[in-house]
């Protein structure tokens, strides 16, 4: 029996990542990353060549029954994993402008996948979809009705990761997702926090685009819109503004480095800018924990995931410092022993709130979503995670 293989494709602007899961046992049987697409001699000429190269490396292509494609932005149209055809693909193009770094390349991956792997079900799985449950008060900006009519609203991102870790967290707590309230912190190059009530996202720190919320590697997170107005009035070129907000803000804007390991190394030399960058990164995250605690009322767990959340014990400790009033007590030893090798609890026995570190696995989650769509009665997310590889993606 070989009809259980799901191919997951994450097609980015210059890279293509793929994995194949045998969903009997959720076993990863192939994976790879093809980089430098269209960037000269080292990489493949274009995405078509990259996907062909990926497929050539997969031994049992006939066993692939369906393909899950990661798509960053589904706008207000795609609220759940969706079977793709030419019409859906054309509709998806409407959201290119909301995620210009990601969506065009995601769409290209779907189009090429449909062409090179005909006869399979192609399913788009959206980073925004988990947040479709945001209640109106969390979904909207307080802006004029005409803007809202034009689609100005909050969407949220990293949904596949937040969904995956919230289901794993419920499993670790011995509860169903529906019984679990938690706050998940996806701390990577792009970072976001989500308040999850009963398995559903009820607030999240990223908004209409992935610029809002936490301090990130190169993005500022929350900023007074008046600052942008001020700069525009002073004559800044909108393209320069765009570039500065996406690529030269956040940790990089504060201290010149965007990779957390480099920021920490710089801070260790006594560099005041790097020290401030670390402090601001942790302060903003802590502020969101307090806010989402107020949103949820009851919090069963805090969950750390992604590059920084999984590996950086010191950042975790600093984010949680002073949150004892919130029922949060870290076990320092367990925290320092935890470097993201596997899911683990790092709270002290006296902690009212569980503190969990859970390596994210967006690709497995995408494969589960595909199975959920193919077999609606299956309950993706309840099977034990046995896959060993994991990946994360960056909006
Ligand atoms: P991601 O976007 O999830 O791949 O996460 C990237 C971020 O995780 C970067 O800021 C890295 O510096 C950080 N990171 C990855 N590994 C480690 C580690 N072992 N210790 C601290 N930070 C790490």
Coordinates of C-alpha atoms and ligand atoms in Angstrom, one line a residue:
X1 CA 0.0 0.0 0.0
X2 CA 1.6 3.2 -1.1
X3 CA -1.2 5.7 -1.5
X4 CA -0.5 7.8 1.6
X5 CA 2.4 10.0 0.5
X6 CA 2.0 13.7 0.7
X7 CA 4.5 16.1 -0.9
X8 CA 4.8 19.4 0.8
X9 CA 6.2 22.3 -1.2
X10 CA 7.4 25.7 0.1
X11 CA 8.2 27.7 -2.9
X12 CA 10.0 31.0 -2.0
X13 CA 11.5 33.7 -4.1
X14 CA 14.9 32.2 -4.4
X15 CA 14.5 28.8 -2.8
X16 CA 12.3 25.7 -2.9
X17 CA 11.9 23.4 0.1
X18 CA 10.1 20.1 -0.1
X19 CA 9.4 17.1 1.9
X20 CA 7.5 13.9 1.4
X21 CA 5.5 12.3 4.3
X22 CA 4.2 8.9 4.5
X23 CA 1.1 9.7 6.5
X24 CA 0.8 6.2 7.9
X25 CA 2.8 7.0 11.0
X26 CA 3.6 10.6 9.8
X27 CA 7.0 9.5 8.7
X28 CA 9.1 11.9 6.7
X29 CA 10.7 9.9 3.8
X30 CA 12.3 12.7 1.8
X31 CA 13.2 16.3 2.1
X32 CA 15.5 18.9 0.6
X33 CA 16.1 22.5 -0.1
X34 CA 17.1 24.0 -3.4
X35 CA 18.6 27.4 -3.2
X36 CA 19.9 30.3 -5.3
X37 CA 17.1 29.8 -7.9
X38 CA 17.9 32.1 -10.8
X39 CA 20.9 33.5 -9.1
X40 CA 23.6 32.3 -11.5
X41 CA 25.7 29.3 -12.1
X42 CA 25.3 27.7 -8.7
X43 CA 21.5 27.3 -8.7
X44 CA 18.8 26.1 -11.1
X45 CA 17.8 28.6 -13.8
X46 CA 14.2 29.0 -12.6
X47 CA 11.5 27.6 -10.4
X48 CA 10.5 25.0 -13.0
X49 CA 14.1 23.7 -13.1
X50 CA 14.2 23.7 -9.3
X51 CA 11.0 21.7 -8.9
X52 CA 12.0 19.3 -11.6
X53 CA 15.3 18.8 -9.7
X54 CA 13.4 18.2 -6.5
X55 CA 11.0 15.7 -8.1
X56 CA 13.9 13.8 -9.8
X57 CA 15.3 13.2 -6.3
X58 CA 12.1 11.6 -5.0
X59 CA 12.2 7.8 -5.5
X60 CA 8.5 6.9 -5.4
X61 CA 6.7 9.8 -7.1
X62 CA 3.8 7.6 -8.1
X63 CA 3.0 7.1 -4.4
X64 CA 2.3 10.9 -4.0
X65 CA -1.5 11.3 -3.8
X66 CA -1.6 15.0 -3.0
X67 CA 0.6 18.0 -2.8
X68 CA 0.4 20.6 0.0
X69 CA 1.6 24.1 -0.9
X70 CA 2.5 26.7 1.6
X71 CA 1.0 30.1 0.9
X72 CA 1.7 33.0 3.1
X73 CA -1.4 35.2 2.5
X74 CA -4.9 33.9 1.8
X75 CA -6.5 37.3 2.3
X76 CA -10.2 37.4 3.3
X77 CA -11.0 34.8 0.6
X78 CA -9.0 31.7 1.6
X79 CA -10.0 30.9 5.2
X80 CA -9.0 27.2 5.1
X81 CA -6.9 24.8 3.1
X82 CA -8.2 24.9 -0.4
X83 CA -8.0 22.6 -3.5
X84 CA -6.3 24.5 -6.2
X85 CA -7.4 24.8 -9.8
X86 CA -6.8 27.5 -12.5
X87 CA -9.7 29.6 -11.1
X88 CA -8.5 29.5 -7.5
X89 CA -5.0 30.2 -8.6
X90 CA -6.2 33.3 -10.5
X91 CA -8.1 34.5 -7.4
X92 CA -5.0 34.0 -5.2
X93 CA -3.1 36.5 -7.4
X94 CA -5.3 39.3 -5.8
X95 CA -3.2 39.0 -2.6
X96 CA 0.2 39.3 -4.1
X97 CA 0.5 42.9 -3.0
X98 CA -0.2 42.0 0.6
X99 CA 2.8 39.6 0.8
X100 CA 5.0 40.7 -2.2
X101 CA 8.0 38.8 -0.9
X102 CA 6.2 35.5 -0.6
X103 CA 2.9 35.1 -2.5
X104 CA 4.0 35.4 -6.1
X105 CA 6.6 32.7 -5.5
X106 CA 4.1 30.5 -3.6
X107 CA 1.7 30.8 -6.5
X108 CA 4.4 29.9 -9.0
X109 CA 5.1 26.8 -7.0
X110 CA 1.4 25.7 -7.2
X111 CA 1.2 26.4 -11.0
X112 CA 4.4 24.4 -11.6
X113 CA 3.3 21.6 -9.2
X114 CA 0.0 21.2 -11.1
X115 CA 1.9 21.0 -14.3
X116 CA 4.7 18.7 -13.3
X117 CA 2.5 16.5 -11.0
X118 CA -0.8 16.2 -12.9
X119 CA -3.5 14.0 -11.6
X120 CA -2.8 14.8 -7.9
X121 CA -4.9 16.9 -5.6
X122 CA -3.0 20.2 -5.0
X123 CA -4.0 22.0 -1.8
X124 CA -2.9 25.4 -0.7
X125 CA -2.4 25.8 3.0
X126 CA -2.3 29.4 4.2
X127 CA -0.3 31.0 7.0
X128 CA -3.2 33.3 7.6
X129 CA -5.9 30.6 7.8
X130 CA -5.5 29.7 11.5
X131 CA -6.4 33.3 12.4
X132 CA -9.7 33.4 10.5
X133 CA -11.3 32.8 14.0
X134 CA -10.2 36.3 15.2
X135 CA -13.2 37.9 16.8
X136 CA -14.2 41.3 15.2
X137 CA -12.6 43.3 18.0
X138 CA -9.2 41.7 17.3
X139 CA -9.6 41.6 13.5
X140 CA -10.2 45.3 12.8
X141 CA -8.3 48.5 12.9
X142 CA -10.1 51.5 14.1
X143 CA -10.0 53.2 10.6
X144 CA -12.6 54.7 8.3
X145 CA -15.3 52.5 6.9
X146 CA -14.1 53.0 3.3
X147 CA -10.7 51.6 4.3
X148 CA -12.3 48.6 5.9
X149 CA -14.5 48.1 2.8
X150 CA -11.2 48.0 0.8
X151 CA -10.0 45.1 2.8
X152 CA -7.9 46.9 5.5
X153 CA -8.0 44.5 8.4
X154 CA -5.8 42.3 10.5
X155 CA -5.0 38.8 9.2
X156 CA -2.1 37.4 11.2
X157 CA 0.6 35.0 10.1
X158 CA 2.7 32.0 11.1
X159 CA -0.7 30.3 11.5
X160 CA 0.5 26.9 10.4
X161 CA 3.2 27.0 13.1
X162 CA 0.9 28.4 15.9
X163 CA -1.7 25.7 15.0
X164 CA 0.9 22.9 15.0
X165 CA 2.4 23.9 18.4
X166 CA -1.0 24.5 20.0
X167 CA -2.2 21.0 19.1
X168 CA 1.1 19.5 20.3
X169 CA 0.8 21.5 23.5
X170 CA -2.7 20.2 24.2
X171 CA -1.5 16.7 23.7
X172 CA 1.4 17.3 26.2
X173 CA -1.1 18.6 28.7
X174 CA -3.3 15.6 28.2
X175 CA -6.2 17.7 26.9
X176 CA -8.0 18.3 23.7
X177 CA -7.3 21.5 21.8
X178 CA -10.9 22.5 22.6
X179 CA -10.1 22.4 26.3
X180 CA -6.9 24.3 26.1
X181 CA -6.1 28.0 26.4
X182 CA -2.6 29.0 25.6
X183 CA -0.3 31.7 24.3
X184 CA 2.2 30.6 21.6
X185 CA 5.3 32.6 20.9
X186 CA 6.8 31.9 17.5
X187 CA 10.2 33.7 17.9
X188 CA 12.3 33.5 14.8
X189 CA 13.6 35.9 12.3
X190 CA 9.9 36.8 11.8
X191 CA 8.2 36.7 15.2
X192 CA 4.6 36.6 16.4
X193 CA 2.5 35.8 19.4
X194 CA -0.9 34.2 19.3
X195 CA -3.6 33.9 22.0
X196 CA -5.4 30.5 21.5
X197 CA -8.7 29.9 23.2
X198 CA -10.1 26.4 22.9
X199 CA -7.9 25.6 20.0
X200 CA -8.8 28.7 18.1
X201 CA -6.7 31.8 17.4
X202 CA -8.4 34.8 19.1
X203 CA -5.7 37.4 18.8
X204 CA -2.3 37.6 17.2
X205 CA 0.4 40.1 17.0
X206 CA 0.9 40.4 13.2
X207 CA -1.7 42.3 11.3
X208 CA -2.7 43.0 7.7
X209 CA 0.9 42.3 6.9
X210 CA 3.8 40.7 8.8
X211 CA 5.1 44.1 10.0
X212 CA 3.0 44.5 13.1
X213 CA 3.7 43.2 16.6
X214 CA 7.0 42.0 18.1
X215 CA 10.4 43.4 17.4
X216 CA 11.8 41.1 14.7
X217 CA 15.1 40.5 12.9
X218 CA 14.7 43.3 10.4
X219 CA 11.1 44.6 11.1
X220 CA 10.1 47.0 13.8
X221 CA 6.8 45.5 14.9
X222 CA 4.4 47.9 16.5
X223 CA 5.1 51.5 15.5
X224 CA 3.0 54.7 15.7
X225 CA 1.5 55.3 12.2
X226 CA 2.3 59.0 12.9
X227 CA 6.0 58.2 12.5
X228 CA 5.4 57.1 8.9
X229 CA 3.3 60.2 8.2
X230 CA 6.0 62.3 9.6
X231 CA 8.6 60.7 7.4
X232 CA 6.4 61.0 4.3
X233 CA 5.8 64.7 5.0
X234 CA 9.5 65.1 5.3
X235 CA 9.8 63.7 1.8
X236 CA 11.0 60.1 2.3
X237 CA 10.5 58.0 -0.9
X238 CA 7.8 55.4 -0.2
X239 CA 10.1 52.7 -1.6
X240 CA 12.8 53.7 0.9
X241 CA 10.2 53.5 3.7
X242 CA 9.1 50.1 2.5
X243 CA 12.7 48.9 2.4
X244 CA 13.5 50.4 5.8
X245 CA 10.5 48.8 7.5
X246 CA 11.1 45.3 6.0
X247 CA 14.9 45.1 5.9
X248 CA 16.6 47.7 8.1
X249 CA 14.5 47.9 11.3
X250 CA 14.0 45.6 14.2
X251 CA 17.2 44.1 15.8
X252 CA 19.2 45.2 12.7
X253 CA 17.9 48.8 13.0
X254 CA 18.8 48.8 16.7
X255 CA 22.3 47.3 16.6
X256 CA 23.3 46.4 13.0
X257 CA 22.7 42.6 13.4
X258 CA 19.5 40.7 12.7
X259 CA 20.5 37.2 13.7
X260 CA 19.9 36.7 17.4
X261 CA 23.1 34.8 17.9
X262 CA 25.1 37.7 16.5
X263 CA 23.1 40.2 18.6
X264 CA 23.9 38.2 21.7
X265 CA 27.6 37.9 20.8
X266 CA 27.7 41.7 20.3
X267 CA 25.9 42.4 23.6
X268 CA 28.5 40.1 25.3
X269 CA 31.2 42.5 24.3
X270 CA 29.4 45.3 26.2
X271 CA 27.9 46.9 23.1
X272 CA 25.1 49.2 24.4
X273 CA 23.0 49.1 21.1
X274 CA 23.0 45.2 21.2
X275 CA 22.1 45.3 24.9
X276 CA 19.2 47.6 24.2
X277 CA 18.1 45.5 21.2
X278 CA 17.9 42.4 23.4
X279 CA 16.0 44.3 26.1
X280 CA 13.5 45.6 23.6
X281 CA 13.0 42.2 22.0
X282 CA 12.2 40.6 25.4
X283 CA 10.2 43.6 26.7
X284 CA 7.9 43.6 23.7
X285 CA 7.3 39.9 24.0
X286 CA 6.5 40.2 27.7
X287 CA 4.1 43.0 27.1
X288 CA 2.2 40.8 24.6
X289 CA 2.1 37.9 27.2
X290 CA 0.4 40.3 29.7
X291 CA -2.0 41.5 27.1
X292 CA -3.0 38.1 25.9
X293 CA -3.3 36.8 29.5
X294 CA -5.9 39.6 29.9
X295 CA -7.6 38.5 26.6
X296 CA -7.7 34.8 27.6
X297 CA -8.5 35.1 31.3
X298 CA -7.3 31.6 31.9
X299 CA -4.0 30.5 30.5
X300 CA -3.0 26.8 30.6
X301 CA 0.4 27.1 28.8
X302 CA 2.9 29.4 27.2
X303 CA 4.6 27.8 24.2
X304 CA 7.9 28.8 22.8
X305 CA 8.8 27.8 19.2
X306 CA 10.9 28.7 16.1
X307 CA 14.7 29.4 16.0
X308 CA 14.9 31.7 19.0
X309 CA 12.0 30.3 21.0
X310 CA 13.4 26.7 20.6
X311 CA 17.1 27.3 21.2
X312 CA 17.7 30.5 23.2
X313 CA 17.2 29.7 26.9
X314 CA 18.4 33.1 28.0
X315 CA 15.8 35.0 25.8
X316 CA 13.1 32.7 27.2
X317 CA 14.1 33.5 30.8
X318 CA 14.2 37.2 30.0
X319 CA 10.8 37.2 28.4
X320 CA 9.3 35.5 31.4
X321 CA 11.2 37.6 34.0
X322 CA 8.8 39.2 36.5
X323 CA 5.7 37.2 35.4
X324 CA 5.3 35.4 38.7
X325 CA 2.1 37.4 39.3
X326 CA 0.8 35.7 36.2
X327 CA 1.4 32.2 37.7
X328 CA 4.5 31.7 35.6
X329 CA 7.5 30.0 37.2
X330 CA 10.4 28.8 35.1
X331 CA 12.6 25.9 36.2
X332 CA 16.0 27.5 35.4
X333 CA 17.8 24.1 35.1
X334 CA 15.2 22.6 32.7
X335 CA 15.2 25.8 30.7
X336 CA 18.9 25.8 30.2
X337 CA 18.9 22.1 29.4
X338 CA 16.4 22.7 26.6
X339 CA 17.9 23.6 23.3
X340 CA 15.1 22.6 21.0
X341 CA 16.0 19.0 20.5
X342 CA 12.5 17.9 21.4
X343 CA 9.3 19.1 22.9
X344 CA 9.7 19.6 26.6
X345 CA 8.2 21.3 29.7
X346 CA 10.4 23.8 31.4
X347 CA 8.2 25.1 34.3
X348 CA 8.7 24.6 38.0
X349 CA 6.3 22.3 39.8
X350 CA 4.8 25.3 41.5
X351 CA 4.0 27.1 38.2
X352 CA 0.3 27.6 37.6
X353 CA 0.9 27.9 33.9
X354 CA 2.8 25.2 32.0
X355 CA 5.8 26.5 30.0
X356 CA 6.5 24.4 26.9
X357 CA 9.2 24.5 24.3
X358 CA 7.9 22.7 21.1
X359 CA 9.9 22.5 17.9
X360 CA 7.6 23.7 15.2
X361 CA 6.9 21.6 12.1
X362 CA 5.0 23.5 9.6
X363 CA 5.5 20.9 6.9
X364 CA 4.0 18.1 8.9
X365 CA 1.1 20.4 9.8
X366 CA 0.6 21.2 6.1
X367 CA 0.6 17.5 5.3
X368 CA -1.9 17.0 8.1
X369 CA -4.1 19.7 6.7
X370 CA -4.0 18.1 3.3
X371 CA -5.1 14.7 4.8
X372 CA -7.8 16.6 6.7
X373 CA -9.1 17.9 3.4
X374 CA -8.9 14.6 1.6
X375 CA -10.4 12.6 4.5
X376 CA -12.7 15.1 6.3
X377 CA -13.5 12.7 9.1
X378 CA -9.8 12.3 10.0
X379 CA -8.8 14.8 12.7
X380 CA -5.4 16.2 11.8
X381 CA -3.3 17.2 14.7
X382 CA -4.4 14.4 17.0
X383 CA -2.0 11.8 15.8
X384 CA 1.3 11.6 17.6
X385 CA 4.2 13.5 16.0
X386 CA 6.8 11.0 15.0
X387 CA 8.5 12.9 12.3
X388 CA 12.1 13.8 13.1
X389 CA 12.7 16.7 10.7
X390 CA 11.1 20.0 11.2
X391 CA 11.2 23.3 9.4
X392 CA 10.1 26.7 9.8
X393 CA 9.3 29.4 7.4
X394 CA 9.7 33.1 7.6
X395 CA 7.1 35.7 7.1
Ligands
LIG1 P1 13.8 31.0 12.3 O1 13.3 32.2 11.5 O2 12.8 30.3 13.0 O3 14.7 30.1 11.4 O4 14.8 31.6 13.4 C1 15.9 32.3 13.1 C2 16.4 33.0 14.4 O5 16.7 31.9 15.3 C3 17.7 33.7 14.2 O6 17.6 35.0 14.9 C4 18.7 32.8 14.9 O7 19.8 33.6 15.4 C5 17.9 32.2 15.9 N1 18.6 30.9 16.4 C6 18.7 29.8 15.7 N2 19.4 28.9 16.4 C7 19.8 29.5 17.6 C8 20.5 29.1 18.7 N3 21.1 27.9 18.8 N4 20.6 30.0 19.7 C9 20.0 31.2 19.6 N5 19.3 31.6 18.5 C10 19.2 30.8 17.5

